[in-house]
Coordinates of C-alpha atoms in Angstrom, one line a residue:
M660 CA 20.2 -4.5 52.4
Q661 CA 21.6 -4.1 55.5
L662 CA 23.8 -0.9 53.8
L663 CA 20.6 -0.1 51.1
Q664 CA 18.5 0.8 54.6
K665 CA 20.5 2.4 56.1
A666 CA 21.5 4.8 53.3
T667 CA 17.4 5.2 53.0
Y668 CA 17.0 6.2 56.4
A669 CA 19.5 9.0 55.9
Y670 CA 17.7 9.7 52.7
L671 CA 15.0 10.4 54.7
L672 CA 16.9 12.4 57.0
C673 CA 18.2 14.5 55.2
S674 CA 14.4 14.9 53.0
L675 CA 13.2 16.1 56.8
F676 CA 16.3 17.7 57.9
I677 CA 15.4 20.5 54.9
G678 CA 11.7 20.3 55.4
R679 CA 11.6 21.4 58.4
I680 CA 14.4 24.1 56.7
I681 CA 11.4 24.6 54.3
C682 CA 9.0 24.3 57.3
A683 CA 10.9 27.6 59.0
F684 CA 10.6 29.4 55.8
L685 CA 6.6 29.1 55.6
I686 CA 5.8 30.0 58.9
F687 CA 7.9 33.2 58.8
I688 CA 6.1 34.1 54.9
A689 CA 2.1 33.5 56.0
P690 CA 1.4 37.0 56.5
I691 CA 1.9 37.2 53.8
F692 CA -0.6 34.1 52.1
R693 CA -3.8 34.0 54.2
K694 CA -6.9 34.4 52.3
K695 CA -10.3 34.6 54.0
P696 CA -11.3 30.7 53.1
G697 CA -13.1 29.5 49.8
K698 CA -14.2 25.5 51.5
D699 CA -14.7 24.2 54.5
F700 CA -13.9 21.4 55.6
L701 CA -10.1 20.5 55.4
F702 CA -9.7 16.7 56.1
L703 CA -6.7 14.6 56.6
P704 CA -7.3 11.2 58.1
Y705 CA -4.7 9.4 59.9
A706 CA -4.2 6.3 57.3
H707 CA -5.4 5.4 53.9
K708 CA -8.9 5.3 52.6
D709 CA -11.5 2.9 53.6
N710 CA -8.7 1.8 57.2
R711 CA -11.2 1.3 60.2
G712 CA -9.5 4.8 61.5
A713 CA -10.3 6.9 58.5
R714 CA -14.1 5.2 57.7
A715 CA -15.1 5.9 60.8
I716 CA -14.4 9.4 62.3
V717 CA -14.1 11.0 58.1
Q718 CA -15.3 8.9 55.6
E719 CA -18.4 8.5 56.5
Y720 CA -19.7 11.7 56.7
L721 CA -19.0 12.8 53.3
P722 CA -22.4 11.7 51.7
Y723 CA -23.8 13.8 54.2
F724 CA -22.0 17.3 53.5
D725 CA -23.0 16.2 49.7
K726 CA -26.3 16.4 51.1
D727 CA -25.8 19.7 52.1
G728 CA -23.9 21.9 50.3
F729 CA -20.8 22.0 51.6
T730 CA -17.5 22.1 50.4
Y731 CA -14.5 20.2 51.5
D732 CA -11.2 18.2 50.6
V733 CA -10.1 14.7 52.0
H734 CA -6.4 13.8 52.2
Y735 CA -5.7 10.3 52.7
I736 CA -1.8 9.5 53.1
C737 CA -2.6 6.1 49.9
N738 CA -5.0 4.3 48.9
A739 CA -5.2 1.2 50.7
D740 CA -2.7 -0.8 48.5
Y741 CA -0.5 0.7 48.9
Y742 CA 0.0 0.4 52.8
T743 CA -0.5 -2.6 52.4
W744 CA 2.0 -3.2 49.9
V745 CA 4.4 -0.6 52.6
Y746 CA 3.8 -3.1 55.7
Y747 CA 3.1 -5.8 54.9
T748 CA 4.6 -7.7 51.3
P749 CA 5.7 -10.5 52.1
K750 CA 6.9 -8.6 55.1
K751 CA 8.0 -4.8 56.8
S752 CA 10.8 -3.4 55.5
K753 CA 12.1 -0.9 56.7
V754 CA 13.3 0.5 52.9
R755 CA 10.2 0.9 52.6
E756 CA 8.5 2.0 55.0
Y757 CA 11.5 4.7 54.8
L758 CA 10.4 6.3 51.5
F759 CA 6.7 5.5 52.2
Y760 CA 7.7 8.6 55.4
H761 CA 9.0 11.1 53.2
H762 CA 6.1 10.9 50.9
I763 CA 3.7 11.4 53.2
F764 CA 5.8 14.2 55.0
W765 CA 5.7 16.4 51.7
S766 CA 2.2 15.7 50.7
R767 CA 1.5 17.1 53.7
L768 CA 3.6 19.9 53.9
V769 CA 1.4 21.0 50.3
W770 CA -1.9 20.3 52.4
C771 CA -0.8 22.4 55.5
F772 CA 0.1 26.1 53.2
H773 CA -3.3 24.5 51.3
S774 CA -4.8 24.9 55.5
R775 CA -5.5 28.9 54.4
N776 CA -8.1 28.0 52.6
Y777 CA -10.5 26.1 55.4
K778 CA -12.1 27.4 57.3
T779 CA -12.2 23.8 59.6
V780 CA -9.2 21.8 59.7
F781 CA -9.7 17.9 60.6
Y782 CA -6.6 16.0 60.7
Q783 CA -5.9 12.5 63.2
R784 CA -3.8 11.4 65.3
S785 CA -0.8 13.8 64.2
L786 CA -0.1 14.9 60.5
F787 CA 3.0 13.4 60.1
P788 CA 1.1 9.3 60.8
D789 CA 3.7 6.3 61.6
F790 CA 6.9 8.4 62.1
Y791 CA 7.1 8.3 65.7
D792 CA 10.7 8.7 65.6
Q793 CA 10.0 12.7 66.3
R794 CA 10.0 15.5 68.5
G795 CA 9.0 18.1 66.8
T796 CA 5.9 19.6 65.1
P797 CA 6.7 21.3 62.2
L798 CA 3.9 20.7 59.8
E799 CA 1.9 21.4 62.9
K800 CA 3.2 24.6 63.2
V801 CA 2.7 25.8 59.6
M802 CA -0.8 24.2 59.9
R803 CA -1.7 27.4 62.7
A804 CA 0.5 29.5 61.2
Y805 CA -1.8 29.4 58.2
N806 CA -5.0 27.6 60.0
S807 CA -7.1 29.9 63.3
N808 CA -10.1 26.8 62.8
I809 CA -8.6 23.2 63.9
I810 CA -9.2 20.5 65.4
V811 CA -7.6 17.3 66.5
D812 CA -8.7 14.0 66.9
Y813 CA -8.0 10.4 69.3
F814 CA -9.8 7.6 68.8
D815 CA -6.2 5.7 70.8
A816 CA -4.3 6.1 73.2
D817 CA -1.6 7.3 70.6
Y818 CA 0.3 9.6 74.5
V819 CA 1.6 6.8 75.2
D820 CA 3.8 6.2 72.5
N821 CA 5.2 9.5 72.1
P822 CA 3.9 11.8 75.1
Q823 CA 5.8 14.5 74.2
L824 CA 5.0 14.3 70.7
I825 CA 1.5 14.3 71.6
H826 CA 1.7 17.3 73.8
A827 CA 3.1 19.2 71.3
V828 CA 0.8 18.7 68.6
I829 CA -2.2 19.2 70.7
R830 CA -0.4 22.7 71.9
E831 CA -1.5 23.7 68.0
C832 CA -4.8 23.2 67.8
D833 CA -8.3 24.9 68.8
T834 CA -9.8 21.7 70.0
L835 CA -9.1 17.9 70.8
T836 CA -12.3 15.4 70.2
L837 CA -12.3 12.0 71.3
V838 CA -13.8 9.0 71.8
N839 CA -14.2 7.8 74.8
D840 CA -14.5 10.1 79.0
F841 CA -10.5 7.9 79.7
L842 CA -9.3 9.7 76.7
L843 CA -11.4 13.2 77.4
N844 CA -10.2 12.4 81.9
Y845 CA -6.1 12.9 80.3
F846 CA -6.2 14.7 77.5
K847 CA -8.9 17.7 79.7
N848 CA -5.4 17.7 82.1
Y849 CA -4.2 19.7 78.7
H850 CA -6.5 20.9 76.7
A851 CA -9.5 22.6 77.5
N852 CA -11.5 22.6 74.2
L853 CA -13.4 18.9 73.8
Y854 CA -15.7 17.2 72.3
L855 CA -16.9 13.5 73.0
N856 CA -17.8 12.4 68.9
D857 CA -18.6 9.0 68.6
L858 CA -17.8 7.2 66.6
S859 CA -19.9 5.9 63.3
I860 CA -20.4 2.8 61.3
D861 CA -22.3 3.2 58.1
T862 CA -24.5 -0.1 58.7
E863 CA -25.7 -0.2 55.5
R864 CA -22.5 -1.5 54.0
Y865 CA -22.8 -4.5 56.2
I866 CA -25.8 -7.2 56.2
Q867 CA -27.3 -8.2 59.7
K868 CA -27.5 -12.1 60.6
T869 CA -30.7 -14.3 60.5
N870 CA -30.1 -17.6 61.2
F871 CA -29.0 -18.0 65.1
D872 CA -29.5 -21.1 65.1
I873 CA -25.7 -22.7 66.2
T874 CA -23.6 -24.1 63.4
Q875 CA -21.4 -26.9 63.0
P876 CA -18.0 -26.6 64.4
V877 CA -18.9 -23.5 66.6
R878 CA -18.1 -20.4 64.0
I879 CA -16.1 -18.4 66.7
F880 CA -15.5 -14.6 65.3
W881 CA -12.2 -12.5 65.0
T882 CA -10.9 -9.2 62.8
G883 CA -8.0 -6.7 63.6
N884 CA -4.4 -6.0 62.3
I885 CA -1.6 -8.4 63.4
D886 CA -0.5 -6.4 65.8
N887 CA -3.3 -7.1 67.6
L888 CA -3.4 -11.4 68.2
L889 CA -1.9 -11.3 71.4
H890 CA -5.3 -10.8 72.5
V891 CA -5.7 -13.7 70.9
Y892 CA -2.4 -15.7 71.9
Q893 CA -4.2 -15.4 75.1
L894 CA -7.8 -16.6 74.6
L895 CA -6.2 -19.9 72.7
P896 CA -6.3 -21.9 76.5
I897 CA -9.9 -21.1 76.8
L898 CA -10.4 -22.0 73.6
R899 CA -8.5 -25.4 73.6
R900 CA -11.0 -25.9 76.8
L901 CA -13.6 -25.8 74.9
H902 CA -12.2 -27.6 71.6
T903 CA -12.4 -30.7 73.5
K904 CA -16.1 -30.7 75.0
Y905 CA -17.5 -28.1 72.3
P906 CA -16.6 -29.0 67.7
I907 CA -15.1 -24.7 67.2
R908 CA -13.4 -23.1 63.9
L909 CA -12.0 -19.8 65.5
V910 CA -12.1 -17.4 61.8
I911 CA -10.1 -14.7 61.9
V912 CA -10.0 -12.1 59.6
G913 CA -6.9 -9.4 59.1
R914 CA -4.3 -7.8 56.4
S915 CA -2.1 -10.3 57.0
K916 CA -2.0 -14.1 57.5
G917 CA -1.0 -14.8 61.5
E918 CA 0.6 -17.9 62.5
I919 CA -1.0 -19.2 65.5
L920 CA -1.3 -22.9 64.1
D921 CA -3.7 -24.9 65.7
D922 CA -6.0 -27.1 63.5
F923 CA -9.3 -25.8 64.5
V924 CA -8.1 -22.0 63.3
E925 CA -8.9 -20.8 59.8
H926 CA -7.2 -17.8 58.4
H927 CA -9.1 -15.5 55.7
L928 CA -7.4 -12.0 54.6
W929 CA -9.2 -9.4 54.6
S930 CA -11.4 -8.2 51.6
E931 CA -14.5 -6.6 51.7
E932 CA -15.8 -8.8 49.0
T933 CA -15.9 -11.0 51.7
F934 CA -16.1 -10.1 55.5
N935 CA -19.8 -10.2 55.4
D936 CA -19.9 -13.7 54.2
L937 CA -17.6 -14.7 56.9
I938 CA -18.4 -12.3 60.1
T939 CA -22.3 -12.9 59.8
S940 CA -21.8 -17.6 59.2
S941 CA -20.8 -17.5 62.7
D942 CA -22.0 -18.1 66.3
I943 CA -20.3 -15.9 68.4
A944 CA -17.6 -12.6 67.4
V945 CA -14.7 -12.0 70.6
Y946 CA -12.8 -8.9 71.8
P947 CA -10.4 -9.8 74.4
A948 CA -8.0 -7.5 75.8
F949 CA -6.2 -9.3 79.0
I950 CA -4.0 -7.1 79.0
V951 CA -5.2 -3.5 81.7
S952 CA -3.8 -0.4 80.0
D953 CA -4.0 2.4 78.6
I954 CA -4.0 1.2 75.2
T955 CA -7.1 -0.4 75.8
L956 CA -8.7 2.1 78.2
G957 CA -8.3 4.6 75.6
K958 CA -9.9 3.2 72.1
V959 CA -13.0 1.9 71.1
A960 CA -12.2 -1.3 69.3
Y961 CA -15.0 -0.7 66.2
K962 CA -14.6 -4.5 65.5
C963 CA -17.5 -4.4 68.1
L964 CA -19.1 -1.5 66.0
E965 CA -19.0 -4.3 63.2
Y966 CA -20.5 -6.9 65.9
A967 CA -23.0 -5.5 65.9
T968 CA -24.4 -4.1 63.8
C969 CA -23.9 -7.9 61.1
K970 CA -26.0 -9.3 65.1
V971 CA -23.0 -11.2 66.0
P972 CA -24.1 -11.4 69.6
M973 CA -20.6 -11.1 71.2
I974 CA -17.6 -11.4 73.5
A975 CA -15.7 -8.6 75.5
S976 CA -13.1 -7.7 77.5
P977 CA -14.8 -5.0 79.5
Y978 CA -12.0 -2.5 78.5
G979 CA -12.1 -0.7 75.1
L980 CA -16.5 -1.4 74.3
S981 CA -17.6 1.5 73.1
S982 CA -19.7 3.4 76.6
R983 CA -23.4 3.1 74.6
F984 CA -23.1 -1.0 75.2
T985 CA -24.4 -2.2 78.4
E986 CA -24.8 -5.7 79.6
S987 CA -27.6 -5.7 78.2
D988 CA -26.1 -5.7 74.5
V989 CA -22.0 -7.6 75.3
L990 CA -21.3 -10.9 77.3
I991 CA -18.5 -9.6 79.1
A992 CA -15.6 -11.5 80.7
R993 CA -13.2 -11.0 82.8
T994 CA -10.8 -14.7 83.8
E995 CA -10.5 -17.2 82.1
E996 CA -12.9 -19.2 84.1
E997 CA -16.0 -16.2 83.1
W998 CA -13.9 -16.3 79.3
Y999 CA -15.4 -19.5 78.5
N1000 CA -18.2 -19.7 81.0
A1001 CA -19.4 -17.3 78.3
F1002 CA -18.6 -19.6 76.2
I1003 CA -21.0 -22.5 76.9
E1004 CA -23.7 -20.0 78.6
L1005 CA -23.9 -19.2 74.2
I1006 CA -23.5 -22.4 72.5
E1007 CA -26.2 -23.8 74.9
N1008 CA -28.5 -21.2 74.8
K1009 CA -30.1 -19.8 71.6
E1010 CA -32.5 -17.5 73.3
R1011 CA -29.4 -15.4 74.8
R1012 CA -27.7 -15.1 71.1
V1013 CA -30.6 -13.6 70.1
Q1014 CA -31.1 -11.4 72.7
L1015 CA -27.7 -9.8 72.7
A1016 CA -27.6 -9.6 68.4
E1017 CA -31.0 -7.5 68.9
N1018 CA -29.5 -5.7 71.8
A1019 CA -26.6 -4.5 71.1
Y1020 CA -28.0 -3.2 66.7
Q1021 CA -30.5 -1.7 68.6
K1022 CA -27.8 1.3 70.3
I1023 CA -25.1 1.1 67.1
L1024 CA -28.8 2.0 65.5
N1025 CA -29.9 5.0 68.3
Y1026 CA -25.7 6.0 69.4
H1027 CA -22.9 5.0 66.5
D1028 CA -24.6 4.9 62.8
T1029 CA -23.8 7.5 61.2
K1030 CA -26.9 8.8 60.1
A1031 CA -26.9 9.2 64.5
T1032 CA -23.8 10.9 65.1
Y1033 CA -23.6 13.2 61.9
K1034 CA -25.4 16.1 63.5
N1035 CA -23.2 16.0 66.8
F1036 CA -20.5 16.0 65.0
L1037 CA -21.0 18.5 62.5
K1038 CA -21.5 20.9 65.5
I1039 CA -18.2 20.3 66.9
L1040 CA -16.6 21.2 62.8
T1041 CA -18.9 24.5 63.3
A1042 CA -18.3 25.6 66.4
R1043 CA -15.9 28.2 65.8
W1044 CA -17.9 29.7 62.6
T1045 CA -19.3 33.4 63.0

């Protein structure tokens, strides 16, 4: 297996070496192929179709573009099943990962060449997703040679893992869109044209909780990818203490099952068919983020938008929440004792549960529902049109 892994990595490096040569050639001949754009938008999401980031930043808006008569194309790096196969089935495989990088690079290179046909190009993070073992930006340079209106979106503090790459990427674009003030304050040191762009959520895809009577056992809900289970691990001592006072059930939903073995934990694989039922049958939703860092400060947790959309009262750390939320919408907890007391308060106080759920849901309708965010997003996309 080690030999196959090394051989696949060597194949990837050779592929990328050839790719960089072709990129240089495409940049050289770009003046020959420049043309008047025939379509309005090209979207290049960072991840697969139906990924939360792709959905919140791009996918939710497509029906609105159709309705308003805009023309566009979208290139997702793959579909959800393929992404799961690469990274989670049965576990992450370097061989599959390296072949995936090869696929991404060459498919994105084709779209870089075609970008000349669009008035605006919008992509997330970088054009070579997931591959952080890089410093140069050959794809971004090709796209810059063929298009003069490029927008790059950041909804996480991606610069933490590879600042050299991210700083190189933003040199090849005209506009940055960011999800919160923390990212805006960081990137204003490196780029002049910045916009705040609230994450959107299609509220019609979700159902809302209607019965706020506490269940037995108390159902506590968390959803996310396996890499973020670290935050749930840090919550476990509080939940174990709570379990001695109230019977509880921690419902964890993700694309792969975690390894938390406590008897009060339920693991569920994420499925669009079951997600609504699992979340609305829960009493309390949680977003723990105990470590204060650029990673936690530079994000807006999409799971919290889902909690609010489903009218499930939530307890959350103060980092990574939508700036629209206040303590009237979310029960904020910073320390272990605050978390424990917040659980007690919500378990014992139905009126408080209902109040938080209704307030947070109203914030979603006012600021994050796709109907509310579309106008601002369209303004950003067309700002440089003449």
